Amino acid sequence: MKPYNIIFVCTGNACRSPFAETIMKKLLLKSNLQIQVCSAGTLDWGSNQRDKEMIEVAKEMGYTLSGVTQAISYDMLKQMNLIIVFESVQKDLVTKYVEYGHWDRIVLFNDIAFNKIENLQDPHFQSHDIYKKVAKTIEEGCKILIDKWKKNPPYTDADV
């Protein structure tokens, strides 16, 4: 059985997307869903540590945020069944790496989680409160997605 592959994409892969990946992986451990998750950024700025403030907020919320940043690539994205971005500008950038016939795989986080077509603010270089607000939104959205997918998995038996 092959898993259903999901990638979270933000700008630098330092705050939002790795935090969503961390939460989703933890939630998936408690489910029977056949989903693998990763994250990347639209900006290729090398392999850098995660944002220190986001690491601290994650720790306060009971998560361990680790790893280094990575940029999206054509090879990476062609393996994904679902590409979740946090801002519409990221959706536009991702379309350059994904064949036109697969653009329906690219969705906005707030849209898929909350049915709101709006961007999720980048907390980078903002106040601790903004980081926490964004982190809580990501956590809530990931929990909603897991609940949705437990009732109606994003894949069919033929997919996995």
PDB file of C-alpha atoms in Angstrom:
ATOM      1  CA  MET A   1       0.000   0.000   0.000  1.00  0.00           C
ATOM      2  CA  LYS A   2       1.380   3.404  -0.906  1.00  0.00           C
ATOM      3  CA  PRO A   3       0.521   6.309   1.385  1.00  0.00           C
ATOM      4  CA  TYR A   4      -1.335   9.466   0.437  1.00  0.00           C
ATOM      5  CA  ASN A   5       1.298  12.244   0.342  1.00  0.00           C
ATOM      6  CA  ILE A   6       0.646  15.740   1.660  1.00  0.00           C
ATOM      7  CA  ILE A   7       3.052  18.666   1.710  1.00  0.00           C
ATOM      8  CA  PHE A   8       2.628  21.933   3.601  1.00  0.00           C
ATOM      9  CA  VAL A   9       4.241  24.865   1.782  1.00  0.00           C
ATOM     10  CA  CYS A  10       5.000  28.320   3.157  1.00  0.00           C
ATOM     11  CA  THR A  11       7.582  30.905   2.150  1.00  0.00           C
ATOM     12  CA  GLY A  12      10.798  29.921   3.920  1.00  0.00           C
ATOM     13  CA  ASN A  13       9.900  26.583   5.553  1.00  0.00           C
ATOM     14  CA  ALA A  14      10.930  28.050   8.890  1.00  0.00           C
ATOM     15  CA  CYS A  15       7.602  28.699  10.676  1.00  0.00           C
ATOM     16  CA  ARG A  16       4.185  27.696   9.364  1.00  0.00           C
ATOM     17  CA  SER A  17       4.792  24.692   7.112  1.00  0.00           C
ATOM     18  CA  PRO A  18       7.162  22.795   9.440  1.00  0.00           C
ATOM     19  CA  PHE A  19       4.861  23.496  12.375  1.00  0.00           C
ATOM     20  CA  ALA A  20       1.878  22.130  10.432  1.00  0.00           C
ATOM     21  CA  GLU A  21       3.981  19.096   9.464  1.00  0.00           C
ATOM     22  CA  THR A  22       4.930  18.511  13.112  1.00  0.00           C
ATOM     23  CA  ILE A  23       1.336  18.730  14.336  1.00  0.00           C
ATOM     24  CA  MET A  24      -0.058  16.608  11.525  1.00  0.00           C
ATOM     25  CA  LYS A  25       2.522  13.859  12.067  1.00  0.00           C
ATOM     26  CA  LYS A  26       1.639  13.735  15.767  1.00  0.00           C
ATOM     27  CA  LEU A  27      -2.094  13.591  15.019  1.00  0.00           C
ATOM     28  CA  LEU A  28      -1.629  10.952  12.318  1.00  0.00           C
ATOM     29  CA  LEU A  29       0.094   8.637  14.813  1.00  0.00           C
ATOM     30  CA  LYS A  30      -3.233   8.390  16.641  1.00  0.00           C
ATOM     31  CA  SER A  31      -5.245   7.694  13.483  1.00  0.00           C
ATOM     32  CA  ASN A  32      -5.494   4.822  11.034  1.00  0.00           C
ATOM     33  CA  LEU A  33      -5.067   7.157   8.078  1.00  0.00           C
ATOM     34  CA  GLN A  34      -2.514   6.167   5.446  1.00  0.00           C
ATOM     35  CA  ILE A  35      -1.027   9.646   5.045  1.00  0.00           C
ATOM     36  CA  GLN A  36       2.570  10.847   4.919  1.00  0.00           C
ATOM     37  CA  VAL A  37       3.361  14.500   5.520  1.00  0.00           C
ATOM     38  CA  CYS A  38       6.298  16.775   4.779  1.00  0.00           C
ATOM     39  CA  SER A  39       6.932  20.494   4.325  1.00  0.00           C
ATOM     40  CA  ALA A  40       8.964  22.890   2.184  1.00  0.00           C
ATOM     41  CA  GLY A  41       9.191  26.549   1.252  1.00  0.00           C
ATOM     42  CA  THR A  42       8.856  28.505  -1.962  1.00  0.00           C
ATOM     43  CA  LEU A  43      12.040  30.421  -1.113  1.00  0.00           C
ATOM     44  CA  ASP A  44      15.326  28.585  -1.644  1.00  0.00           C
ATOM     45  CA  TRP A  45      17.544  30.108   1.022  1.00  0.00           C
ATOM     46  CA  GLY A  46      19.563  27.006   1.818  1.00  0.00           C
ATOM     47  CA  SER A  47      19.383  24.668   4.792  1.00  0.00           C
ATOM     48  CA  ASN A  48      18.737  26.836   7.824  1.00  0.00           C
ATOM     49  CA  GLN A  49      17.434  26.112  11.296  1.00  0.00           C
ATOM     50  CA  ARG A  50      13.763  26.643  12.041  1.00  0.00           C
ATOM     51  CA  ASP A  51      12.653  30.031  13.326  1.00  0.00           C
ATOM     52  CA  LYS A  52      13.682  30.288  17.012  1.00  0.00           C
ATOM     53  CA  GLU A  53      10.465  31.976  18.088  1.00  0.00           C
ATOM     54  CA  MET A  54       8.362  29.285  16.387  1.00  0.00           C
ATOM     55  CA  ILE A  55      10.454  26.592  18.083  1.00  0.00           C
ATOM     56  CA  GLU A  56       9.681  28.238  21.432  1.00  0.00           C
ATOM     57  CA  VAL A  57       5.939  28.542  20.712  1.00  0.00           C
ATOM     58  CA  ALA A  58       5.842  24.917  19.566  1.00  0.00           C
ATOM     59  CA  LYS A  59       7.519  23.856  22.813  1.00  0.00           C
ATOM     60  CA  GLU A  60       4.995  25.854  24.856  1.00  0.00           C
ATOM     61  CA  MET A  61       2.227  23.978  23.015  1.00  0.00           C
ATOM     62  CA  GLY A  62       3.786  20.547  23.567  1.00  0.00           C
ATOM     63  CA  TYR A  63       5.449  20.031  20.183  1.00  0.00           C
ATOM     64  CA  THR A  64       9.075  19.647  19.126  1.00  0.00           C
ATOM     65  CA  LEU A  65       9.888  21.656  16.025  1.00  0.00           C
ATOM     66  CA  SER A  66      13.212  20.627  14.520  1.00  0.00           C
ATOM     67  CA  GLY A  67      14.990  20.086  11.226  1.00  0.00           C
ATOM     68  CA  VAL A  68      16.255  22.475   8.589  1.00  0.00           C
ATOM     69  CA  THR A  69      14.591  24.423   5.831  1.00  0.00           C
ATOM     70  CA  GLN A  70      14.180  23.042   2.326  1.00  0.00           C
ATOM     71  CA  ALA A  71      12.770  24.470  -0.868  1.00  0.00           C
ATOM     72  CA  ILE A  72      10.107  22.958  -3.092  1.00  0.00           C
ATOM     73  CA  SER A  73      11.189  21.173  -6.247  1.00  0.00           C
ATOM     74  CA  TYR A  74       9.453  19.708  -9.267  1.00  0.00           C
ATOM     75  CA  ASP A  75      10.418  16.153  -8.232  1.00  0.00           C
ATOM     76  CA  MET A  76       9.133  16.692  -4.702  1.00  0.00           C
ATOM     77  CA  LEU A  77       5.787  18.173  -5.723  1.00  0.00           C
ATOM     78  CA  LYS A  78       5.003  15.636  -8.449  1.00  0.00           C
ATOM     79  CA  GLN A  79       4.864  12.957  -5.736  1.00  0.00           C
ATOM     80  CA  MET A  80       2.248  14.849  -3.715  1.00  0.00           C
ATOM     81  CA  ASN A  81      -1.452  14.100  -3.716  1.00  0.00           C
ATOM     82  CA  LEU A  82      -2.247  17.315  -1.847  1.00  0.00           C
ATOM     83  CA  ILE A  83      -0.274  20.560  -1.609  1.00  0.00           C
ATOM     84  CA  ILE A  84      -1.419  22.841   1.206  1.00  0.00           C
ATOM     85  CA  VAL A  85      -0.195  26.455   1.056  1.00  0.00           C
ATOM     86  CA  PHE A  86      -0.739  29.263   3.540  1.00  0.00           C
ATOM     87  CA  GLU A  87      -0.972  32.230   1.172  1.00  0.00           C
ATOM     88  CA  SER A  88      -2.371  32.723  -2.314  1.00  0.00           C
ATOM     89  CA  VAL A  89       1.011  33.987  -3.548  1.00  0.00           C
ATOM     90  CA  GLN A  90       2.475  30.589  -2.609  1.00  0.00           C
ATOM     91  CA  LYS A  91      -0.249  28.899  -4.622  1.00  0.00           C
ATOM     92  CA  ASP A  92       0.795  30.975  -7.633  1.00  0.00           C
ATOM     93  CA  LEU A  93       4.452  30.042  -7.137  1.00  0.00           C
ATOM     94  CA  VAL A  94       3.694  26.337  -6.709  1.00  0.00           C
ATOM     95  CA  THR A  95       1.818  26.245 -10.030  1.00  0.00           C
ATOM     96  CA  LYS A  96       5.191  26.779 -11.738  1.00  0.00           C
ATOM     97  CA  TYR A  97       6.283  23.367 -10.406  1.00  0.00           C
ATOM     98  CA  VAL A  98       3.078  21.396 -10.921  1.00  0.00           C
ATOM     99  CA  GLU A  99       1.579  20.322 -14.228  1.00  0.00           C
ATOM    100  CA  TYR A 100      -1.592  22.205 -15.125  1.00  0.00           C
ATOM    101  CA  GLY A 101      -3.690  19.036 -14.850  1.00  0.00           C
ATOM    102  CA  HIS A 102      -2.733  18.768 -11.180  1.00  0.00           C
ATOM    103  CA  TRP A 103      -3.395  22.343 -10.063  1.00  0.00           C
ATOM    104  CA  ASP A 104      -6.478  21.051  -8.247  1.00  0.00           C
ATOM    105  CA  ARG A 105      -4.070  19.458  -5.744  1.00  0.00           C
ATOM    106  CA  ILE A 106      -3.012  22.918  -4.531  1.00  0.00           C
ATOM    107  CA  VAL A 107      -5.225  24.281  -1.755  1.00  0.00           C
ATOM    108  CA  LEU A 108      -5.125  27.130   0.726  1.00  0.00           C
ATOM    109  CA  PHE A 109      -4.831  26.001   4.368  1.00  0.00           C
ATOM    110  CA  ASN A 110      -7.630  28.229   5.666  1.00  0.00           C
ATOM    111  CA  ASP A 111      -9.875  27.110   2.817  1.00  0.00           C
ATOM    112  CA  ILE A 112      -9.449  23.364   3.320  1.00  0.00           C
ATOM    113  CA  ALA A 113      -9.537  23.593   7.131  1.00  0.00           C
ATOM    114  CA  PHE A 114     -11.995  26.413   7.834  1.00  0.00           C
ATOM    115  CA  ASN A 115     -13.778  27.003   4.500  1.00  0.00           C
ATOM    116  CA  LYS A 116     -12.358  30.536   4.441  1.00  0.00           C
ATOM    117  CA  ILE A 117     -10.528  31.783   1.392  1.00  0.00           C
ATOM    118  CA  GLU A 118      -7.974  33.886   3.207  1.00  0.00           C
ATOM    119  CA  ASN A 119      -4.253  33.826   3.857  1.00  0.00           C
ATOM    120  CA  LEU A 120      -2.727  32.734   7.151  1.00  0.00           C
ATOM    121  CA  GLN A 121      -0.383  35.473   8.312  1.00  0.00           C
ATOM    122  CA  ASP A 122       3.360  34.817   8.287  1.00  0.00           C
ATOM    123  CA  PRO A 123       4.514  35.282  11.900  1.00  0.00           C
ATOM    124  CA  HIS A 124       8.195  35.697  10.921  1.00  0.00           C
ATOM    125  CA  PHE A 125       9.674  38.718  12.748  1.00  0.00           C
ATOM    126  CA  GLN A 126       6.331  39.469  14.430  1.00  0.00           C
ATOM    127  CA  SER A 127       5.471  39.496  18.139  1.00  0.00           C
ATOM    128  CA  HIS A 128       5.299  36.377  20.295  1.00  0.00           C
ATOM    129  CA  ASP A 129       1.517  36.810  20.409  1.00  0.00           C
ATOM    130  CA  ILE A 130       1.302  36.687  16.600  1.00  0.00           C
ATOM    131  CA  TYR A 131       3.404  33.509  16.533  1.00  0.00           C
ATOM    132  CA  LYS A 132       1.117  31.956  19.111  1.00  0.00           C
ATOM    133  CA  LYS A 133      -2.051  33.029  17.274  1.00  0.00           C
ATOM    134  CA  VAL A 134      -0.768  31.546  14.000  1.00  0.00           C
ATOM    135  CA  ALA A 135       0.367  28.365  15.762  1.00  0.00           C
ATOM    136  CA  LYS A 136      -3.018  27.891  17.414  1.00  0.00           C
ATOM    137  CA  THR A 137      -4.764  28.412  14.071  1.00  0.00           C
ATOM    138  CA  ILE A 138      -2.529  25.776  12.473  1.00  0.00           C
ATOM    139  CA  GLU A 139      -3.129  23.358  15.332  1.00  0.00           C
ATOM    140  CA  GLU A 140      -6.903  23.849  15.187  1.00  0.00           C
ATOM    141  CA  GLY A 141      -6.918  23.497  11.395  1.00  0.00           C
ATOM    142  CA  CYS A 142      -4.876  20.284  11.500  1.00  0.00           C
ATOM    143  CA  LYS A 143      -7.252  18.787  14.055  1.00  0.00           C
ATOM    144  CA  ILE A 144     -10.217  19.702  11.846  1.00  0.00           C
ATOM    145  CA  LEU A 145      -8.545  18.080   8.838  1.00  0.00           C
ATOM    146  CA  ILE A 146      -7.852  14.864  10.748  1.00  0.00           C
ATOM    147  CA  ASP A 147     -11.493  14.741  11.907  1.00  0.00           C
ATOM    148  CA  LYS A 148     -12.700  15.305   8.321  1.00  0.00           C
ATOM    149  CA  TRP A 149     -10.357  12.667   6.946  1.00  0.00           C
ATOM    150  CA  LYS A 150     -11.297  10.086   9.571  1.00  0.00           C
ATOM    151  CA  LYS A 151     -14.903  10.364   8.348  1.00  0.00           C
ATOM    152  CA  ASN A 152     -13.990  10.681   4.684  1.00  0.00           C
ATOM    153  CA  PRO A 153     -10.343   9.917   3.840  1.00  0.00           C
ATOM    154  CA  PRO A 154      -8.828  12.087   1.086  1.00  0.00           C
ATOM    155  CA  TYR A 155      -7.978   8.902  -0.809  1.00  0.00           C
ATOM    156  CA  THR A 156      -9.749   5.792  -2.004  1.00  0.00           C
ATOM    157  CA  ASP A 157      -8.589   2.233  -1.358  1.00  0.00           C
ATOM    158  CA  ALA A 158      -7.303   2.205  -4.932  1.00  0.00           C
ATOM    159  CA  ASP A 159      -5.043   5.191  -4.159  1.00  0.00           C
ATOM    160  CA  VAL A 160      -3.192   3.516  -1.301  1.00  0.00           C
TER     161      VAL A 160
END
